[in-house]
CSV table of C-alpha atoms in Angstrom, one decimal:
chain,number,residue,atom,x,y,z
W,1,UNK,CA,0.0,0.0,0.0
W,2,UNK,CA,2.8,2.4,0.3
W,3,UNK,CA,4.4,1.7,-3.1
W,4,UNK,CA,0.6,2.0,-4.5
W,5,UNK,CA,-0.3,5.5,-2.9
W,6,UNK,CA,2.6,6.8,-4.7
W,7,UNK,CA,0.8,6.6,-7.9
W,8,UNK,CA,-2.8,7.1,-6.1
W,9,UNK,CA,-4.8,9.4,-9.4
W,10,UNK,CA,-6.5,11.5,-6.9
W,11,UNK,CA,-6.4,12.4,-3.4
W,12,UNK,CA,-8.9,9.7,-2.0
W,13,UNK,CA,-7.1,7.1,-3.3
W,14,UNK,CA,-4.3,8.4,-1.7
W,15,UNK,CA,-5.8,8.7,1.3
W,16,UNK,CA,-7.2,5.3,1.3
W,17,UNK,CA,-4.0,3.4,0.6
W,18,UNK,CA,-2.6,5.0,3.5
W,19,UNK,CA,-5.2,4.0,5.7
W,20,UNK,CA,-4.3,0.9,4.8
W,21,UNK,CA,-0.5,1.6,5.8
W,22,UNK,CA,-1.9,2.7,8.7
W,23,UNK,CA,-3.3,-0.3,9.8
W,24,UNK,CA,-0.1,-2.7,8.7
W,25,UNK,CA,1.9,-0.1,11.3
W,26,UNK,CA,-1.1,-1.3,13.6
W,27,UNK,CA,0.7,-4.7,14.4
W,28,UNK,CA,4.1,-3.0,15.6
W,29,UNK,CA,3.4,-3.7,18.9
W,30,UNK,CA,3.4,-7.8,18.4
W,31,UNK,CA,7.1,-8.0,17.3
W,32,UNK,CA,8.1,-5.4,20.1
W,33,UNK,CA,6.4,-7.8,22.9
W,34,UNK,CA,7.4,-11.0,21.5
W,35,UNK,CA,11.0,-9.8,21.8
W,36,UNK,CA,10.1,-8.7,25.1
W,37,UNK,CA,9.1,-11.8,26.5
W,38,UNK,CA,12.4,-13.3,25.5
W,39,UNK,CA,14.7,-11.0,27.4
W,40,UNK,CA,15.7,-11.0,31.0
W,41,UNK,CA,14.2,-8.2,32.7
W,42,UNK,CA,17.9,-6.7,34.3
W,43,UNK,CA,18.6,-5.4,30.4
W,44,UNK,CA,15.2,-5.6,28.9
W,45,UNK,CA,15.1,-2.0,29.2
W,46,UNK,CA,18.3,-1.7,27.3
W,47,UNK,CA,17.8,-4.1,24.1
W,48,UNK,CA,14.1,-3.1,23.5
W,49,UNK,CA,15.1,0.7,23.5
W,50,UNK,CA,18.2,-0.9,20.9
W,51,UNK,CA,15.5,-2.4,18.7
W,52,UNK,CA,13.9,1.4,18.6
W,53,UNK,CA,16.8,3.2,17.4
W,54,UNK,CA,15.8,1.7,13.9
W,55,UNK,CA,12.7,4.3,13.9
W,56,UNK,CA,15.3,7.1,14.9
W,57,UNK,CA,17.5,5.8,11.9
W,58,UNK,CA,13.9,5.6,10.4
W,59,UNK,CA,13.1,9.5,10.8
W,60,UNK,CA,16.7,10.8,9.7
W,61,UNK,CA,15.9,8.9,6.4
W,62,UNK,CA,12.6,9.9,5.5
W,63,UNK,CA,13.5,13.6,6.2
W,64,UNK,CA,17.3,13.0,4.7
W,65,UNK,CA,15.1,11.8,1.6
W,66,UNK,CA,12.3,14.4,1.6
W,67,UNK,CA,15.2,16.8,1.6
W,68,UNK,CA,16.7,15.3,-1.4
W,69,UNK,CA,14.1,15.0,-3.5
W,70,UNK,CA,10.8,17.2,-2.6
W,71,UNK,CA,12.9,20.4,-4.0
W,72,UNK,CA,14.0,18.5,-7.2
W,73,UNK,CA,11.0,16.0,-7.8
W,74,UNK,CA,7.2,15.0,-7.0
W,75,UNK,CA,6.1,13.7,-3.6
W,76,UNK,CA,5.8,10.6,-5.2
W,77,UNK,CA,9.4,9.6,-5.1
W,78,UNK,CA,9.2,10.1,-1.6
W,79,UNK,CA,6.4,7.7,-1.2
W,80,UNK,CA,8.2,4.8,-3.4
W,81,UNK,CA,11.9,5.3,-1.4
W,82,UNK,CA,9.9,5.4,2.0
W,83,UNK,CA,8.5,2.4,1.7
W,84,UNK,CA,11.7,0.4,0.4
W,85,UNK,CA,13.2,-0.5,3.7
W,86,UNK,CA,10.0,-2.1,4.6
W,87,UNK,CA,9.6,-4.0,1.1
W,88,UNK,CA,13.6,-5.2,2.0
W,89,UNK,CA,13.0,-5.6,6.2
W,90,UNK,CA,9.9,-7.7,6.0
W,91,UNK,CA,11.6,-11.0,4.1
W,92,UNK,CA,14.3,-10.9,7.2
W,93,UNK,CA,11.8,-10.5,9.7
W,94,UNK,CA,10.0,-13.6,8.3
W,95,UNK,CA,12.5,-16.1,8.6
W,96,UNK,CA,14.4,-14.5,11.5
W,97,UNK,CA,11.7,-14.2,14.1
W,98,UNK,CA,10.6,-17.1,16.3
W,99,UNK,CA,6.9,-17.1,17.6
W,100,UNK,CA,6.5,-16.5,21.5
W,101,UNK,CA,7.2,-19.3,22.9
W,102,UNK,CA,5.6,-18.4,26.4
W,103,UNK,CA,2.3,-18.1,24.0
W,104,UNK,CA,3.2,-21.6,22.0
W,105,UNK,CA,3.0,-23.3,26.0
W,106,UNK,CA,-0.2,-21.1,26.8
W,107,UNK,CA,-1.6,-22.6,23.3
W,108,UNK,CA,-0.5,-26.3,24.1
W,109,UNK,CA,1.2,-26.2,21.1
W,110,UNK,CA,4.6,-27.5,23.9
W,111,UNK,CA,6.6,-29.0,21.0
W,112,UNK,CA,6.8,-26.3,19.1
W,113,UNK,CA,7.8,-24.0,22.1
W,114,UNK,CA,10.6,-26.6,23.0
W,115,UNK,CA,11.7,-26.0,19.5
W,116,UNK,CA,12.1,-22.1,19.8
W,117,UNK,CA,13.8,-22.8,23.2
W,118,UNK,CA,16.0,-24.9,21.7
W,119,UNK,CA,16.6,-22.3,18.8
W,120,UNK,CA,17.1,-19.6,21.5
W,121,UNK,CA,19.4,-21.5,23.3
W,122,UNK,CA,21.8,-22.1,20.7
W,123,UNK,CA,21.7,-18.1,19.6
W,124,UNK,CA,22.9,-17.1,22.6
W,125,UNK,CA,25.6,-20.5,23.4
W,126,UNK,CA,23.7,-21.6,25.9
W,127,UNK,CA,23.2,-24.3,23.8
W,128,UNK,CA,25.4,-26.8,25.7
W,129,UNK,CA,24.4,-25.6,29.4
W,130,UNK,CA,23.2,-28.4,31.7
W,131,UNK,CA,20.5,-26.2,33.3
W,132,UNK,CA,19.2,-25.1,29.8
W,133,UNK,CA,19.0,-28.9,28.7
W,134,UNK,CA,17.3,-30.0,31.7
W,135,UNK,CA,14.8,-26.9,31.9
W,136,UNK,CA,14.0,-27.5,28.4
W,137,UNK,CA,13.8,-31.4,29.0
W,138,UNK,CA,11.4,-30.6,31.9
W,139,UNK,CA,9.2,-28.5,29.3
W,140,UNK,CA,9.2,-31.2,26.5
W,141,UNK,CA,8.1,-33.7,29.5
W,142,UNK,CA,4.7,-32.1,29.3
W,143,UNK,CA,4.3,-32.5,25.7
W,144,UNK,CA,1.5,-35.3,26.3
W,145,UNK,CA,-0.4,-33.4,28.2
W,146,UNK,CA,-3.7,-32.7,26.7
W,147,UNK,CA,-3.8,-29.0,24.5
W,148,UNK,CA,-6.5,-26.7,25.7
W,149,UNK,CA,-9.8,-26.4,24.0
W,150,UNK,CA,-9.0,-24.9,20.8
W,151,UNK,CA,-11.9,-21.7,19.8
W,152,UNK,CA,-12.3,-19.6,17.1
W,153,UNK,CA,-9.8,-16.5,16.5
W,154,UNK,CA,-13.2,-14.2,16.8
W,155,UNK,CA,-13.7,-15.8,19.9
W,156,UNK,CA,-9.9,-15.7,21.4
W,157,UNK,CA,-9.9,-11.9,20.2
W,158,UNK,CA,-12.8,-10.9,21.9
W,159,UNK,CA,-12.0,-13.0,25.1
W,160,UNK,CA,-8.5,-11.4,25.2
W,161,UNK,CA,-10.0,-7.5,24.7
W,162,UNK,CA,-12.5,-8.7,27.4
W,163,UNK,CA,-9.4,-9.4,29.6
W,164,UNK,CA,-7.7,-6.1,28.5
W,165,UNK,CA,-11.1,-4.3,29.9
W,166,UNK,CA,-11.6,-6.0,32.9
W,167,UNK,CA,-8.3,-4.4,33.8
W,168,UNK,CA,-10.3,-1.2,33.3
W,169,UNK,CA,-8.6,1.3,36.1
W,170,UNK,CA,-5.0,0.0,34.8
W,171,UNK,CA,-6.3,0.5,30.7
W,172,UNK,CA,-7.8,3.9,31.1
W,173,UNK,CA,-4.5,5.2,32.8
W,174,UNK,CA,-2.5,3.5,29.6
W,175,UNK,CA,-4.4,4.9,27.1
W,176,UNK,CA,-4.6,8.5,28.9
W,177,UNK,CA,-0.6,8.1,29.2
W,178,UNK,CA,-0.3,7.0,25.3
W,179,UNK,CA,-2.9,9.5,23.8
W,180,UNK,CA,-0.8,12.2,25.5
W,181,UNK,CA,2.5,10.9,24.2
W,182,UNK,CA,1.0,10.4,21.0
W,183,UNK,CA,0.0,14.4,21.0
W,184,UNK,CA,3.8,15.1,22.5
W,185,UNK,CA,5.7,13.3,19.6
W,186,UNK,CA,3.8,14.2,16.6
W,187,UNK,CA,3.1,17.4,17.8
W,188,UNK,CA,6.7,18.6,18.4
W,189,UNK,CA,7.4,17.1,15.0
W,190,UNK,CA,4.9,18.9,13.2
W,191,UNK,CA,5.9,22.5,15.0
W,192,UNK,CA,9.5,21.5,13.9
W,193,UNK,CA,8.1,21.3,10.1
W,194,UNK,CA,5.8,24.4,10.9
W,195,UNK,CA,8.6,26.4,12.4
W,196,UNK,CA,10.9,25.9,9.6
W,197,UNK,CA,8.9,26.2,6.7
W,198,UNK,CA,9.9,28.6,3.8
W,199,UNK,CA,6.5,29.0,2.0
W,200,UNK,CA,4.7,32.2,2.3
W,201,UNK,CA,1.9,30.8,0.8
W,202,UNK,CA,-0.2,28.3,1.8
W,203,UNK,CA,-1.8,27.3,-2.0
W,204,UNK,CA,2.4,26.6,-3.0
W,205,UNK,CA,2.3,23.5,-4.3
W,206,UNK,CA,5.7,23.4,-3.9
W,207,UNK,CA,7.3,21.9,0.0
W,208,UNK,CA,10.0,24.7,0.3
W,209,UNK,CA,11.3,23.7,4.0
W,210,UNK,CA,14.5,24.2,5.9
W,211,UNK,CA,15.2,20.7,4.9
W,212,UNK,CA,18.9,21.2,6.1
W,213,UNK,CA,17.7,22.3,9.9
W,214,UNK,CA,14.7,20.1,10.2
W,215,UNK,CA,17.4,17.3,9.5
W,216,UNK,CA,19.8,18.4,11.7
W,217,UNK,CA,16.8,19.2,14.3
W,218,UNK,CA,16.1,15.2,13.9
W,219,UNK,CA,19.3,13.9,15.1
W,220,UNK,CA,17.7,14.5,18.7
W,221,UNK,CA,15.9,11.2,17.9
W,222,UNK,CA,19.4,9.5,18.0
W,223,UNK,CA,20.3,11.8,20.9
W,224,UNK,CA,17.0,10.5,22.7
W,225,UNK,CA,17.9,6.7,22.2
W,226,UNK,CA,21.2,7.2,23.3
W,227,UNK,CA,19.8,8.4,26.6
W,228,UNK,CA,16.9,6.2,27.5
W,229,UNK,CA,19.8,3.2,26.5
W,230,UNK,CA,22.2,4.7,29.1
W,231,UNK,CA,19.6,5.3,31.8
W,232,UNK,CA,16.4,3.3,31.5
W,233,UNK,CA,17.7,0.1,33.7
W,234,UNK,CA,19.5,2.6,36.1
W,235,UNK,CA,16.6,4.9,36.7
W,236,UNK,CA,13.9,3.0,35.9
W,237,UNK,CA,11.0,3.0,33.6
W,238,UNK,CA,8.4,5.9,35.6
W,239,UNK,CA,10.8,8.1,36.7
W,240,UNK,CA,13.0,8.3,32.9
W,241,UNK,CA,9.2,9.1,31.4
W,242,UNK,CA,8.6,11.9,34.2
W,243,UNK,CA,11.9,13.5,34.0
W,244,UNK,CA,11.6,13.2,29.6
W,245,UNK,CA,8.5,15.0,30.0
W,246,UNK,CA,9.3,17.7,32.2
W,247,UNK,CA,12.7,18.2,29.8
W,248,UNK,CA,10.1,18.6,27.4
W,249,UNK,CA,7.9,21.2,29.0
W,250,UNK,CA,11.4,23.1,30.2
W,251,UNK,CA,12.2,23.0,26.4
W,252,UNK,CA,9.0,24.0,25.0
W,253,UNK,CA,8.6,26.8,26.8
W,254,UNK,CA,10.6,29.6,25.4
W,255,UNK,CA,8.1,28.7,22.0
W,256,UNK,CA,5.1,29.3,24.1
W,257,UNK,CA,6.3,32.6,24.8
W,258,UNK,CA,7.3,33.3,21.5
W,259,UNK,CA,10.9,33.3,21.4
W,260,UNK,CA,11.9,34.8,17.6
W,261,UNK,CA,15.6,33.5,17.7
W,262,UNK,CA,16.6,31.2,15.2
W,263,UNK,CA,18.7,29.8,18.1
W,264,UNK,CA,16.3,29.8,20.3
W,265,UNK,CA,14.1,27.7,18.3
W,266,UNK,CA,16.6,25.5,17.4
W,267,UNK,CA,17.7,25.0,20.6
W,268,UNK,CA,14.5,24.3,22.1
W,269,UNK,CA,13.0,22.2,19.7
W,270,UNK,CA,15.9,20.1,19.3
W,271,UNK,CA,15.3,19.9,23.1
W,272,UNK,CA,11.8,19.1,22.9
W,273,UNK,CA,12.3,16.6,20.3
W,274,UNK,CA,14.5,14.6,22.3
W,275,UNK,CA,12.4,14.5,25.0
W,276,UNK,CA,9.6,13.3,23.3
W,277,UNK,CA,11.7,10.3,22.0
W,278,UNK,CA,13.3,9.5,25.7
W,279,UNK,CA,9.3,9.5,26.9
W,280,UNK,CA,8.2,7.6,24.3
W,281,UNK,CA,10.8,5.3,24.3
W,282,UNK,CA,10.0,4.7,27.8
W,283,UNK,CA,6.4,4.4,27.9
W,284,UNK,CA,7.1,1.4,24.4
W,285,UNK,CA,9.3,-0.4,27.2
W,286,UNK,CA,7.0,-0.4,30.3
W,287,UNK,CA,3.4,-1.6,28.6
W,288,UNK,CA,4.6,-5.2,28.1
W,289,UNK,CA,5.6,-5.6,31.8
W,290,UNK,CA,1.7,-4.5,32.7
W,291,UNK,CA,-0.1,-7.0,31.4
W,292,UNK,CA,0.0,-11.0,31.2
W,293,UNK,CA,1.4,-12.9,28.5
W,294,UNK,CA,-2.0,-13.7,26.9
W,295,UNK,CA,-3.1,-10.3,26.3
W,296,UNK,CA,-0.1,-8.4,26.2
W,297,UNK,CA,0.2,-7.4,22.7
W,298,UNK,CA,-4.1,-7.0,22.7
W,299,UNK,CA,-3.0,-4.2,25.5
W,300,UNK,CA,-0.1,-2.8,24.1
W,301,UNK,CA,-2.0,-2.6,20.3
W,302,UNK,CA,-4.6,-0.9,21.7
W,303,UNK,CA,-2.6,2.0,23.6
W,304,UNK,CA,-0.7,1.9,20.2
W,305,UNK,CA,-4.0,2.7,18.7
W,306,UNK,CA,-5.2,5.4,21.0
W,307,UNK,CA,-1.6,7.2,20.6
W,308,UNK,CA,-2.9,7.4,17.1
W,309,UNK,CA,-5.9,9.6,17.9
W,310,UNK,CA,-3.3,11.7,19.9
W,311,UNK,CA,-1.5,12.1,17.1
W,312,UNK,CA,-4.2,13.4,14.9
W,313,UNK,CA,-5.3,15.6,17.6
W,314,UNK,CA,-1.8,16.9,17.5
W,315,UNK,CA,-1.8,17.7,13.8
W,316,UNK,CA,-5.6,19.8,14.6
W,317,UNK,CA,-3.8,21.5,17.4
W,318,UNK,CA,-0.4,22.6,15.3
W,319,UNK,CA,-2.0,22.5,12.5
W,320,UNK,CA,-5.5,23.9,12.7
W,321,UNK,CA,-5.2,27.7,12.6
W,322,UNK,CA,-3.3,28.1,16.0
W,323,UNK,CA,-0.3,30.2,16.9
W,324,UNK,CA,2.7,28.1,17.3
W,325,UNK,CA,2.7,29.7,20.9
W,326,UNK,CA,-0.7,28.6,21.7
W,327,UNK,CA,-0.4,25.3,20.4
W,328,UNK,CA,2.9,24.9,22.4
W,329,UNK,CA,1.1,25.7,25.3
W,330,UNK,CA,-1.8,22.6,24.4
W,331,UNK,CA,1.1,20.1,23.9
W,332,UNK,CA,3.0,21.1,27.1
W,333,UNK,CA,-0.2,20.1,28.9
W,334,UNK,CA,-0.2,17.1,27.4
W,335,UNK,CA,3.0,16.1,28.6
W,336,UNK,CA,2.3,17.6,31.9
W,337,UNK,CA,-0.7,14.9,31.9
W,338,UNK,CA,1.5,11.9,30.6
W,339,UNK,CA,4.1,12.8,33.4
W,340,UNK,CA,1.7,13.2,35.9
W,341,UNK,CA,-0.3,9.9,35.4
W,342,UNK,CA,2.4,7.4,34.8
W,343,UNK,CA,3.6,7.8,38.5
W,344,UNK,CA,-0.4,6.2,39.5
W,345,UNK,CA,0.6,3.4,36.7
W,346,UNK,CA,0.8,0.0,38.9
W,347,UNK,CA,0.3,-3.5,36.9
């Protein structure tokens, strides 16, 4: 769907097909928590903030792109050479990724989970460790047990959301938590585009950005990972998203009270980028450790999705007719809401 919006004949179609992309970037929670499960929790922190620094890589190519072509050809290109590293990631991730093997035991599908254990072990030369063997002899032991009753997917989903809702106080503070980061990321994004945008008119078909700044502005993503890499196991994962978000309201400040500086904007939104990523990174890291192994990517997809209406409600607030100052001032209290609920966040 990517490749095909870049030839989409009218606007609808376009947006169509990227609903549609929309909804394939829906199941990016279900790699994120398989690997999750798989890690020991002393550097879990650590290796799933190392498997986000591909989005951070991510952003500095789509802008390095849109920067190289959007002055010199259509928008077009852009679409086809985003959506190459998925078209070349996805073959990899196919054969490289094991399925959970925690869910494999909860399935009764145990021979198959022995399997990936076995797998596993081997990857990381544990292979020949007496413990390993017998843990994983113990496991296979159980194979004859008898599977559970087997229902249909419709059934298992709706059973699972079911679960996800009964947890209603825990749910309603997630999704408060990821609508707000939703609104903190893509909104400081979107000022950083609005800030440094060249057109003085708003029918100019033409993108005629600061493509050279907004780039350089985007290397806080990287800047972000580093941190949250360093800290997130030392600190912990509550008090890293508190302290991210009150960088970013400390950073965001000076635009709500219109500094004019070039430096000053710079400064601050390369601030408040970064703390948006550190947050964000964060909040990605604690959500699997909330919920049970059955219905943790059901609860982690749907806070994904909910981040998604923040996100559009970020692009109406930055977007929408606002000063940059004013809509500053809405995204700060956004933060100020993510930062102040996480702390009431127990699992």
């Amino acid at each position: 769907f990517g490749f095909a919006s870049a030839f989409a004949p009218n606007f609808s179609t376009f947006v169509l097909l990227r609903f549609f992309v929309g909804v394939g970037l829906g199941s990016g929670a279900v790699p994120y928590d398989l690997l999750a499960e798989m890690i020991p929790a002393a550097s879990r922190g650590r290796a799933l903030i190392w498997v986000g620094v591909g989005w951070a890589v991510g952003t500095l190519y789509t802008t390095g792109m849109a920067w190289l072509i959007l002055p010199r050809a259509s928008w077009r290109m852009l679409a086809v050479v985003c959506a190459l590293p998925t078209a070349l990631i996805f073959p990899v991730l196919a054969y490289a990724l094991d399925e959970s093997p925690r869910w494999l035991l909860e399935a009764g599908r145990t021979l198959d989970a022995v399997a990936v254990f076995r797998r596993l072990a081997d990857k990381s030369g544990a292979g020949g460790d007496a413990k390993v063997d017998a843990a994983i002899r113990a496991i296979a032991a159980d194979a004859d047990a008898p599977p559970p009753k087997e229902h249909p997917f419709g059934v298992v989903a709706c059973k699972r959301l079911a679960a996800v809702l009964a947890q209603w106080r825990l749910s309603l503070r997630v999704w408060v938590i990821w609508f707000s980061l939703g609104a903190v990321y893509y909104g400081s994004t979107l000022t950083i585009a609005r800030t440094f945008d060249k057109n003085d008119d708003d029918d100019d078909v033409r993108c005629r950005f600061r493509y050279d700044v907004i780039f350089s502005i985007f290397t806080a993503s990287l800047v972000g990972k580093a941190i949250a890499i360093q800290l997130i196991d030392v600190v912990g994962r509550v008090r890293m998203i508190c302290a991210a978000c009150l960088a970013y309201v400390a950073f965001f400040l000076p635009i709500a009270v219109g500094v004019d500086s070039f430096t000053g904007r710079y400064i601050s939104l390369y601030g408040v980028l970064a703390g948006a990523v550190v947050a964000g990174s964060c909040a990605w890291v604690q959500i699997p450790e909330l919920y049970r192994t059955e219905i943790r990517s059901t609860a982690h997809t749907l806070a994904y999705i909910v981040s998604r209406f923040g996100a559009s409600f970020a692009a109406y607030v930055v977007e929408g007719g606002l000063s940059i100052s004013t809509a500053a001032c809405i995204l700060i209290a956004a933060a100020v809401a993510a930062g102040g609920e996480v702390g009431a966040v127990r699992p």
